[in-house]
XYZ file of C-alpha atoms in Angstrom:
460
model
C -11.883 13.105 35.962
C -12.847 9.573 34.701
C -13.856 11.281 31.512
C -10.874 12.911 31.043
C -8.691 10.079 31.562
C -10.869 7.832 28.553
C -10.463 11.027 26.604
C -6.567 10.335 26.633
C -7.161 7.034 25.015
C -8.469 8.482 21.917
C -11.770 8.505 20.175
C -11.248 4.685 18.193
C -9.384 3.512 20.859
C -5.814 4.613 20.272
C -3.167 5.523 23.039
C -2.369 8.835 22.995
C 1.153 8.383 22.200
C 2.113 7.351 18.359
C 5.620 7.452 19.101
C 7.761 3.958 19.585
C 7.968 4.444 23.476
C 5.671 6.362 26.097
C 7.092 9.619 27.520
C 7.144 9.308 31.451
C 4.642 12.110 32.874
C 7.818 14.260 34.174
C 8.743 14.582 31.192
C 5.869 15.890 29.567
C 5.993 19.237 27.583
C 4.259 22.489 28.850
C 0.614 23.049 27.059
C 1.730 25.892 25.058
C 4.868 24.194 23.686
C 2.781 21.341 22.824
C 0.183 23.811 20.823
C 3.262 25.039 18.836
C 4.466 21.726 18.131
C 1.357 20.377 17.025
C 0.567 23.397 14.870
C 4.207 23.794 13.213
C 5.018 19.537 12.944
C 1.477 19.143 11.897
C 1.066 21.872 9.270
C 4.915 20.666 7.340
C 3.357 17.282 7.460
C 0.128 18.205 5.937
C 1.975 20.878 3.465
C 4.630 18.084 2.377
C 2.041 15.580 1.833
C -1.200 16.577 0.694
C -0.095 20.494 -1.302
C 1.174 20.288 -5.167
C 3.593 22.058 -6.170
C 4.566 23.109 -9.877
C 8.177 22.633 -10.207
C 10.109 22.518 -13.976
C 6.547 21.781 -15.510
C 5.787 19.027 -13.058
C 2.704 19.176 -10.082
C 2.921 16.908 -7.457
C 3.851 16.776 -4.023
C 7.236 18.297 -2.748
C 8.774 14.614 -1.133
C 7.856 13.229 -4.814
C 9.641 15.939 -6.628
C 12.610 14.977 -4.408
C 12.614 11.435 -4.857
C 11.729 12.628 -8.618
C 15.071 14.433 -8.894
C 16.908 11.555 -7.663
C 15.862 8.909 -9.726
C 16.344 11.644 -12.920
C 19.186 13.995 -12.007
C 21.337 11.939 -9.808
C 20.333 8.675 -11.296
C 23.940 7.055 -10.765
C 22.923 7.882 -6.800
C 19.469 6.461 -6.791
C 20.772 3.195 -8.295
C 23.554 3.060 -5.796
C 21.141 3.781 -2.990
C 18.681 1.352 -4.814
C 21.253 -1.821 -4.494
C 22.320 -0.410 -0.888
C 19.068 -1.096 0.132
C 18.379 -4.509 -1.908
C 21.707 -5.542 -0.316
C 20.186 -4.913 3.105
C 16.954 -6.212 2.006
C 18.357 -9.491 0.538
C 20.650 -10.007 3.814
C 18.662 -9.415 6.753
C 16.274 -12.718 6.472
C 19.263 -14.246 6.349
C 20.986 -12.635 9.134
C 18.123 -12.627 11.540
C 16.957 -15.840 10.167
C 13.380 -14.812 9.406
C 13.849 -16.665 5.966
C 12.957 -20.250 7.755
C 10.132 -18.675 10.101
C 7.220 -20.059 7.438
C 6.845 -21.328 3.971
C 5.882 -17.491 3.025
C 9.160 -15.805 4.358
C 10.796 -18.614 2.713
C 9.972 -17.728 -1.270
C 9.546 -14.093 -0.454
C 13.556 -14.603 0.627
C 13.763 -16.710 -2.425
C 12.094 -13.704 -4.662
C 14.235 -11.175 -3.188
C 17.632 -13.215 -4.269
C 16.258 -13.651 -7.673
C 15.168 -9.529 -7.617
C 18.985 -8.588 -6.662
C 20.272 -11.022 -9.717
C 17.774 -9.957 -12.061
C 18.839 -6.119 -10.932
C 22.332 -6.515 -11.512
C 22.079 -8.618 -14.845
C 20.121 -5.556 -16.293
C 22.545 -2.431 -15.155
C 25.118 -4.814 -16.396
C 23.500 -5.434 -19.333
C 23.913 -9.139 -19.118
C 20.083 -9.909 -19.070
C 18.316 -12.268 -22.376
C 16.907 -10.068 -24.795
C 13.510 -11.243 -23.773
C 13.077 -10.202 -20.062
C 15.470 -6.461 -21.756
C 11.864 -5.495 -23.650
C 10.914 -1.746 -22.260
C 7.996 -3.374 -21.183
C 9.552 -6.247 -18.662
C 13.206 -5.555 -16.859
C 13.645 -1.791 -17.564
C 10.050 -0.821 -16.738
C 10.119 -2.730 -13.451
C 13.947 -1.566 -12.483
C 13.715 2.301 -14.142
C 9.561 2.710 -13.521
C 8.660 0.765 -10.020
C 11.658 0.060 -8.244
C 13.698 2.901 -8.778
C 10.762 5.336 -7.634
C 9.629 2.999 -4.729
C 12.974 2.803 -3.460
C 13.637 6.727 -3.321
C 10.148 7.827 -2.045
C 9.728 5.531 0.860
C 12.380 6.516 3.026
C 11.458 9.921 2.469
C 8.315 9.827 2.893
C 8.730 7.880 5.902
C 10.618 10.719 7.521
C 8.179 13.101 6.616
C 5.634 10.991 7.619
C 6.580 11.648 11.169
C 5.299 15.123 10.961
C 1.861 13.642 10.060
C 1.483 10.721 12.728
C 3.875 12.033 15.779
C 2.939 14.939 17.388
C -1.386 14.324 17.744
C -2.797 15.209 14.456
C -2.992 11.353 13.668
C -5.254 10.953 17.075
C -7.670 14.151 16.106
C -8.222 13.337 12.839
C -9.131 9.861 14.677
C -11.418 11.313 16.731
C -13.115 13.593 14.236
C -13.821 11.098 11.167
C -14.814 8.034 12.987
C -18.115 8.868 12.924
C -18.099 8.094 8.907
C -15.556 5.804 9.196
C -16.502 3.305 11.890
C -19.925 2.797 10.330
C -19.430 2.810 6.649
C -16.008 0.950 6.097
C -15.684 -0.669 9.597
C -12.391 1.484 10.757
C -10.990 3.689 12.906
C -11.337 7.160 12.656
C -7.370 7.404 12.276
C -7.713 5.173 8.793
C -8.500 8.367 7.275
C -5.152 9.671 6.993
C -4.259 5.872 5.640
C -6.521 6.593 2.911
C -5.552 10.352 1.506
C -2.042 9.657 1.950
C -2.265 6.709 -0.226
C -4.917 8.392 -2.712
C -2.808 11.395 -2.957
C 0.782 10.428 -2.424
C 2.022 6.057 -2.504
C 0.261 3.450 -1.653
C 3.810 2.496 -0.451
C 3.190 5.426 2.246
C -0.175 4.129 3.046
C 1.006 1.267 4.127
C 3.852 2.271 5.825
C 1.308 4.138 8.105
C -1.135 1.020 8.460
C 1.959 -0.916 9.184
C 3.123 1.520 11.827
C -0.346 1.936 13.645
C -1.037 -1.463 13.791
C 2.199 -2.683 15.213
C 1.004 0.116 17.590
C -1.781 -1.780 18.745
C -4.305 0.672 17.207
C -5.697 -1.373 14.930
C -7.190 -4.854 14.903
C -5.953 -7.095 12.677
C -9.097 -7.036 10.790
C -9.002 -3.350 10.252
C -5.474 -3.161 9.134
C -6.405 -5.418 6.537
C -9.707 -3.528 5.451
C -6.956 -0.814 5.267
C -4.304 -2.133 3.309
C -6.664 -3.675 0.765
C -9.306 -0.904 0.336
C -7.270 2.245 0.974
C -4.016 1.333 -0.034
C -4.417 2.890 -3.789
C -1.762 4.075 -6.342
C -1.617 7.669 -5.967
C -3.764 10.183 -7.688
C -0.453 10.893 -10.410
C -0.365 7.740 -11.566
C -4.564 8.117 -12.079
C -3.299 10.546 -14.768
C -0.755 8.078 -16.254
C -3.611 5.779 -16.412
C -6.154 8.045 -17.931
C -3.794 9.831 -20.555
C -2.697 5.588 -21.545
C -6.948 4.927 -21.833
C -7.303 8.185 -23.831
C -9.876 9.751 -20.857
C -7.896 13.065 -20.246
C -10.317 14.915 -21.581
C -12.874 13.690 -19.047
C -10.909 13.598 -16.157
C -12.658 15.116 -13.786
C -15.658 12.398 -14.437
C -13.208 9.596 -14.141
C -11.529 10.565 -10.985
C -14.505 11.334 -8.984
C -16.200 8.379 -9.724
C -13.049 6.327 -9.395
C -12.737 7.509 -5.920
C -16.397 6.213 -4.966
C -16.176 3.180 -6.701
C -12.872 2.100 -4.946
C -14.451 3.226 -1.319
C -17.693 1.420 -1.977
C -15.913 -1.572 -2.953
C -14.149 -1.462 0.259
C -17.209 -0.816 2.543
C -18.799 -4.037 0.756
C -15.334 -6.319 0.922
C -14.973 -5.707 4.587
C -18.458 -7.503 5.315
C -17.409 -10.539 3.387
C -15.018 -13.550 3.901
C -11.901 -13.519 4.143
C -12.006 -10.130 5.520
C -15.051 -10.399 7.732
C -13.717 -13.510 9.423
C -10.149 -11.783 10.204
C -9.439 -10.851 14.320
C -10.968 -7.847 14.953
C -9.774 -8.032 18.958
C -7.812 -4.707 20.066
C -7.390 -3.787 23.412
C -8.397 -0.028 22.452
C -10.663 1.664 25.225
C -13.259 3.477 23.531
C -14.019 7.762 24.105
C -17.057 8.676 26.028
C -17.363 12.335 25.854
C -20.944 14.497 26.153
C -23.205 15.304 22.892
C -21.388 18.413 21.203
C -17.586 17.950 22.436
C -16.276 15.719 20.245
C -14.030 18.672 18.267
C -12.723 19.492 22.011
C -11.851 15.619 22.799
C -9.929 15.505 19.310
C -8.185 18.604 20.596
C -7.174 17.413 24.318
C -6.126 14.429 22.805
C -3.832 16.033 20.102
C -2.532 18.093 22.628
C -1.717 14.771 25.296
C -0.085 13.121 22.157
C 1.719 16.315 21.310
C 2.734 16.761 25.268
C 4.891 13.497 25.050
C 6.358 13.905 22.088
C 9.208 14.998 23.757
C 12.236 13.373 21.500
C 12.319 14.740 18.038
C 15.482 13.277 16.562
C 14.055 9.771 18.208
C 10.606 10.190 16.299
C 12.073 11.172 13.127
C 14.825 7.966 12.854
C 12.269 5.730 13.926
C 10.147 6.460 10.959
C 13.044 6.573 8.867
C 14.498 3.369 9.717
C 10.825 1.699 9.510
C 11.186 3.113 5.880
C 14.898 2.113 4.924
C 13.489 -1.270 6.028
C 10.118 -1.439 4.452
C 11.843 -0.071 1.330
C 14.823 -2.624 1.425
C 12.262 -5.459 1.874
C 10.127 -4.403 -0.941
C 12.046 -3.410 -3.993
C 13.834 -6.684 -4.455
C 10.511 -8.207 -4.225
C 8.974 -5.997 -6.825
C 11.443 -6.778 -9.476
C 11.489 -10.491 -9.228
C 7.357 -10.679 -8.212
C 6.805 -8.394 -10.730
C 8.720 -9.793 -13.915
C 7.170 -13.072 -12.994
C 3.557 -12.087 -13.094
C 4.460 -10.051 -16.625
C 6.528 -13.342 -18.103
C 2.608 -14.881 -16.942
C 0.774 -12.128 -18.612
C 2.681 -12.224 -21.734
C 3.587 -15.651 -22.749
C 1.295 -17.836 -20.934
C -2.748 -19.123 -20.673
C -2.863 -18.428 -17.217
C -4.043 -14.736 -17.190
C -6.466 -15.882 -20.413
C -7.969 -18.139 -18.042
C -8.743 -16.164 -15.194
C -10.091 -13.922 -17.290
C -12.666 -16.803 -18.012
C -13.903 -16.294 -14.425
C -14.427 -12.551 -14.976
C -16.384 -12.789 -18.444
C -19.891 -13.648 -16.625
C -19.309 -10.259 -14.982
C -18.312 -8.177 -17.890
C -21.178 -9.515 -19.743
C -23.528 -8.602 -17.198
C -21.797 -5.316 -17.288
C -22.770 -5.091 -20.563
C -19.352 -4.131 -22.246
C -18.986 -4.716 -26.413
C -16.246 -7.213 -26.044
C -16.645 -8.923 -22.342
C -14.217 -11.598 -23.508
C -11.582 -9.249 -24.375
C -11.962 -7.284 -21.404
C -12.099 -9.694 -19.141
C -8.796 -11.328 -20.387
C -6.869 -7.844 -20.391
C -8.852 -6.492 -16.958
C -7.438 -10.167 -15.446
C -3.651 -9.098 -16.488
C -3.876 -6.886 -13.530
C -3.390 -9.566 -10.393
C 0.069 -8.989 -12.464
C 0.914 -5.406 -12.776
C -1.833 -2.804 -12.077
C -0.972 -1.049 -15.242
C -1.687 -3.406 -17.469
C -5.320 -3.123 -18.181
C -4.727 0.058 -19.595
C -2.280 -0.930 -21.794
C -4.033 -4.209 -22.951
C -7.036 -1.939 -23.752
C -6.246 1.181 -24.729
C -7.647 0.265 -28.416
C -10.837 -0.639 -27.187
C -14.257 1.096 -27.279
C -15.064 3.889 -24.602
C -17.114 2.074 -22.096
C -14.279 -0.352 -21.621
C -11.794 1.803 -21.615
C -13.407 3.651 -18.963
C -13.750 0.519 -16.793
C -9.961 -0.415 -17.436
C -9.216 2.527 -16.046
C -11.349 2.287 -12.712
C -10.090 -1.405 -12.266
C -6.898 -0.205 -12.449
C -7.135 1.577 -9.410
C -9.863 -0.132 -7.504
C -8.449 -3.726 -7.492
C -5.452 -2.021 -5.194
C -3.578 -5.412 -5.317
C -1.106 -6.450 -7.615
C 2.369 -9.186 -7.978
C 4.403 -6.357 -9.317
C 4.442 -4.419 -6.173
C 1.238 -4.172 -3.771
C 1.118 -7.846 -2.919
C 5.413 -7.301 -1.980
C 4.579 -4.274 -0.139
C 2.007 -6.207 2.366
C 3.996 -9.216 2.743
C 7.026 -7.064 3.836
C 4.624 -5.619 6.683
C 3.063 -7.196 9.522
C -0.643 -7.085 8.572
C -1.791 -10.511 8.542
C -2.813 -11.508 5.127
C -1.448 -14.303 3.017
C -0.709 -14.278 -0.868
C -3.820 -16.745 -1.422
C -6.030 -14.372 1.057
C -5.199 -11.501 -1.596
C -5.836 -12.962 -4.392
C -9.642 -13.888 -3.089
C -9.486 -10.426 -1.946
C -8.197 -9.001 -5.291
C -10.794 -11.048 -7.249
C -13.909 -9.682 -5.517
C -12.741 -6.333 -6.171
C -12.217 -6.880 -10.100
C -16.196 -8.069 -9.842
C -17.523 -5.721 -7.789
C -15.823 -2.797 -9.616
C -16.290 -4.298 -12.854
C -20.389 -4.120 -12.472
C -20.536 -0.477 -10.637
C -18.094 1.055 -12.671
C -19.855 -0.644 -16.251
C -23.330 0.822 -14.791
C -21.947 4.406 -14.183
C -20.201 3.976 -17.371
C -23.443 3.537 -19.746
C -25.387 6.125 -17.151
C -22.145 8.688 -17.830
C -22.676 7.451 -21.803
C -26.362 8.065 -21.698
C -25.753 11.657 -20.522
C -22.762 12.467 -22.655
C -20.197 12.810 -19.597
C -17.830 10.487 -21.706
C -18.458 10.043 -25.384
């Protein structure tokens, strides 16, 4: 009996319940209702987020294709839906007066303002000529914030399918003996990290967020999370590699990609700042006997599933957590965003941190380090922007362009936004530390399987 009730608790610690409040034991479903509902809830989740499908020429996932549709064929919507949201975004620090609770809620108010000016001066048309370049004001508005805004609260709804009827607490149970040990998380982060890698890293969060408000993770893991998981998805990776000129060797690039960005994160969680972060949960840990681990990860589903009693509840909890996470983001990502590209384009300061990557690049033995370094810097600003800075450059940078463009996970134009809008504790000058060992780290293991992939003609 004792084991049975630790088994309840989950395998990394987590409470069997996901949802916002516990179900009282009365209440509970029957066993074989609670099969179904895993099954069913489980499988649309799974099928929604992780299965392509081909629609009007395009593959990807079916919330995308809706948010996709949207943004293109009711675009007059999405924008009115976009400045709903920036609206609510823009009002509610002021209305619950979380705008004076520190310095950082104070210019992320101030940024969110300036993001609902800059918005309407550029559907109005009333914007200078040089923030109105395709590469400033329309690609943050039509590109980032316009796709962000859609996708979030839909996938937030759907993502109730995924983390509120048990399969959240089995996968938890299952993977934690790869993940505890190699990237110091939960078993549960593994869902974090293949909804981010295959849908938004705008999702990813959203489920970090979620779990750790939860109590399910420590601080310390939600931030080895939401810095080492929290990728762009694996559509953009396309985007990226058609820009560098690396479709045709696609199937090296993402692979190793994928490595590189998890081995970076398994080193960056044993090093400051991360390392020093809380890592204090009150999560009782599984005990279970040698060969039952698969049937704890079932009972537990199953106890999760059992008080999962409220369905309309689950599903506008999510939803809400999305209209809000969505509302506080987009603002953000126009005005963050256009600031670190203004940077990028017509200052130094990008040219000089790329001074503090050139000793890597060097090492890394790439043709041009000092070029690379300066254009591989320009993405603390906008992720993107590697590849476009470089996409005239020799193969071997290229291909690192293209793996830092992924790897380093944070960026101003959106990513940093996204984590300051949640309650993970990490703080703008945190990231940037956080963001710079990445850049290194990726720069020298993604330059040594670069001349190892050129040495045995996988790229040429």
């Amino acid at each position: 009996m004792a084991e049975q009730d630790t088994i309840k608790h989950g395998q990394s610690g987590q409470p069997a319940n996901t949802t916002p409040d516990m179900t009282p034991p009365e209440k509970l479903l029957s066993t074989p209702i609670a099969i179904l509902q895993l099954i069913v809830f489980s499988t649309i989740g799974l099928v929604m987020f992780f299965v392509p499908f081909t629609i009007g020429e395009k593959s990807t996932i079916l919330f995308d294709h809706g948010a996709t549709y949207l943004v293109n064929q009711q675009h007059t919507l999405a924008v009115t839906l976009l400045f709903l949201l920036m609206i609510y975004g823009v009002g509610k620090p002021f209305y619950d007066g979380s705008w004076r609770k520190d310095i950082t809620n104070t210019i992320l108010t101030v940024f969110k303002v300036i993001g609902l000016v800059l918005a309407v001066m550029y559907v109005s048309g009333a914007a200078p000529d040089f923030i109105m370049e395709k590469d400033m004001l329309p690609f943050l508005f039509e590109k980032l914030a316009l796709p962000v805004g859609m996708i979030v609260p839909i996938g937030a709804l759907i993502l109730a399918f995924l983390v509120g009827f048990g399969l959240l607490e089995m996968v938890g149970v299952l993977m934690q003996p790869i993940m505890k040990p190699i990237w110091k998380t939960p078993g549960a982060s593994a869902i974090d990290a293949v909804a981010s890698f295959v849908g938004s890293y705008s999702i990813g969060l959203l489920i970090t967020n979620r779990v750790y408000l939860q109590k399910q993770y420590s601080a310390r893991e939600a931030i080895i999370i939401a810095t080492g998981f929290s990728t762009v998805s694996a559509a953009f990776m396309v985007i990226v590699a058609k820009t560098l000129g690396l479709m045709e060797f696609w199937n090296v690039f993402f692979w190793s990609t994928l490595v590189i960005t998890f081995i970076v994160t398994a080193i960056t969680a044993r090093i400051p700042p991360i390392s020093r972060a809380n890592n204090e949960v009150d999560r009782p840990e599984l005990t279970y006997k040698k060969g039952t681990r698969l049937a704890a990860a079932v009972d537990l589903g199953l106890a999760t599933s059992r008080q999962a009693t409220d369905l309309k509840h689950i599903l506008w909890s999510n939803f809400r957590d999305g209209i809000t996470m969505a509302a506080a983001i987009v603002p953000s990502i126009i005005a963050v965003g256009l600031t670190g590209l203004l940077l990028a384009k017509y200052t130094p300061v990008f040219d000089a941190l790329g001074l503090l990557l050139y000793p890597f690049t060097w090492l890394g033995g790439l043709p041009d380090p000092l070029v690379a370094a300066k254009g591989m810097s320009a993405g603390l600003a906008e992720m993107f922007l590697p590849a476009l800075l470089l996409s005239d450059a020799d193969i071997l940078t290229r291909y690192v362009a293209g793996v830092i463009s992924i790897s380093s996970v944070l960026f101003f134009s959106a990513m940093i936004p996204c984590v300051l809008a949640t309650e993970i504790p990490l703080s703008v000058g945190k990231m940037v530390v956080i963001w710079f060992q990445r850049v290194v780290l990726s720069i020298l293991l993604a330059a040594a399987f670069g001349q190892l992939a050129l040495y045995f003609g996988w790229i040429a």
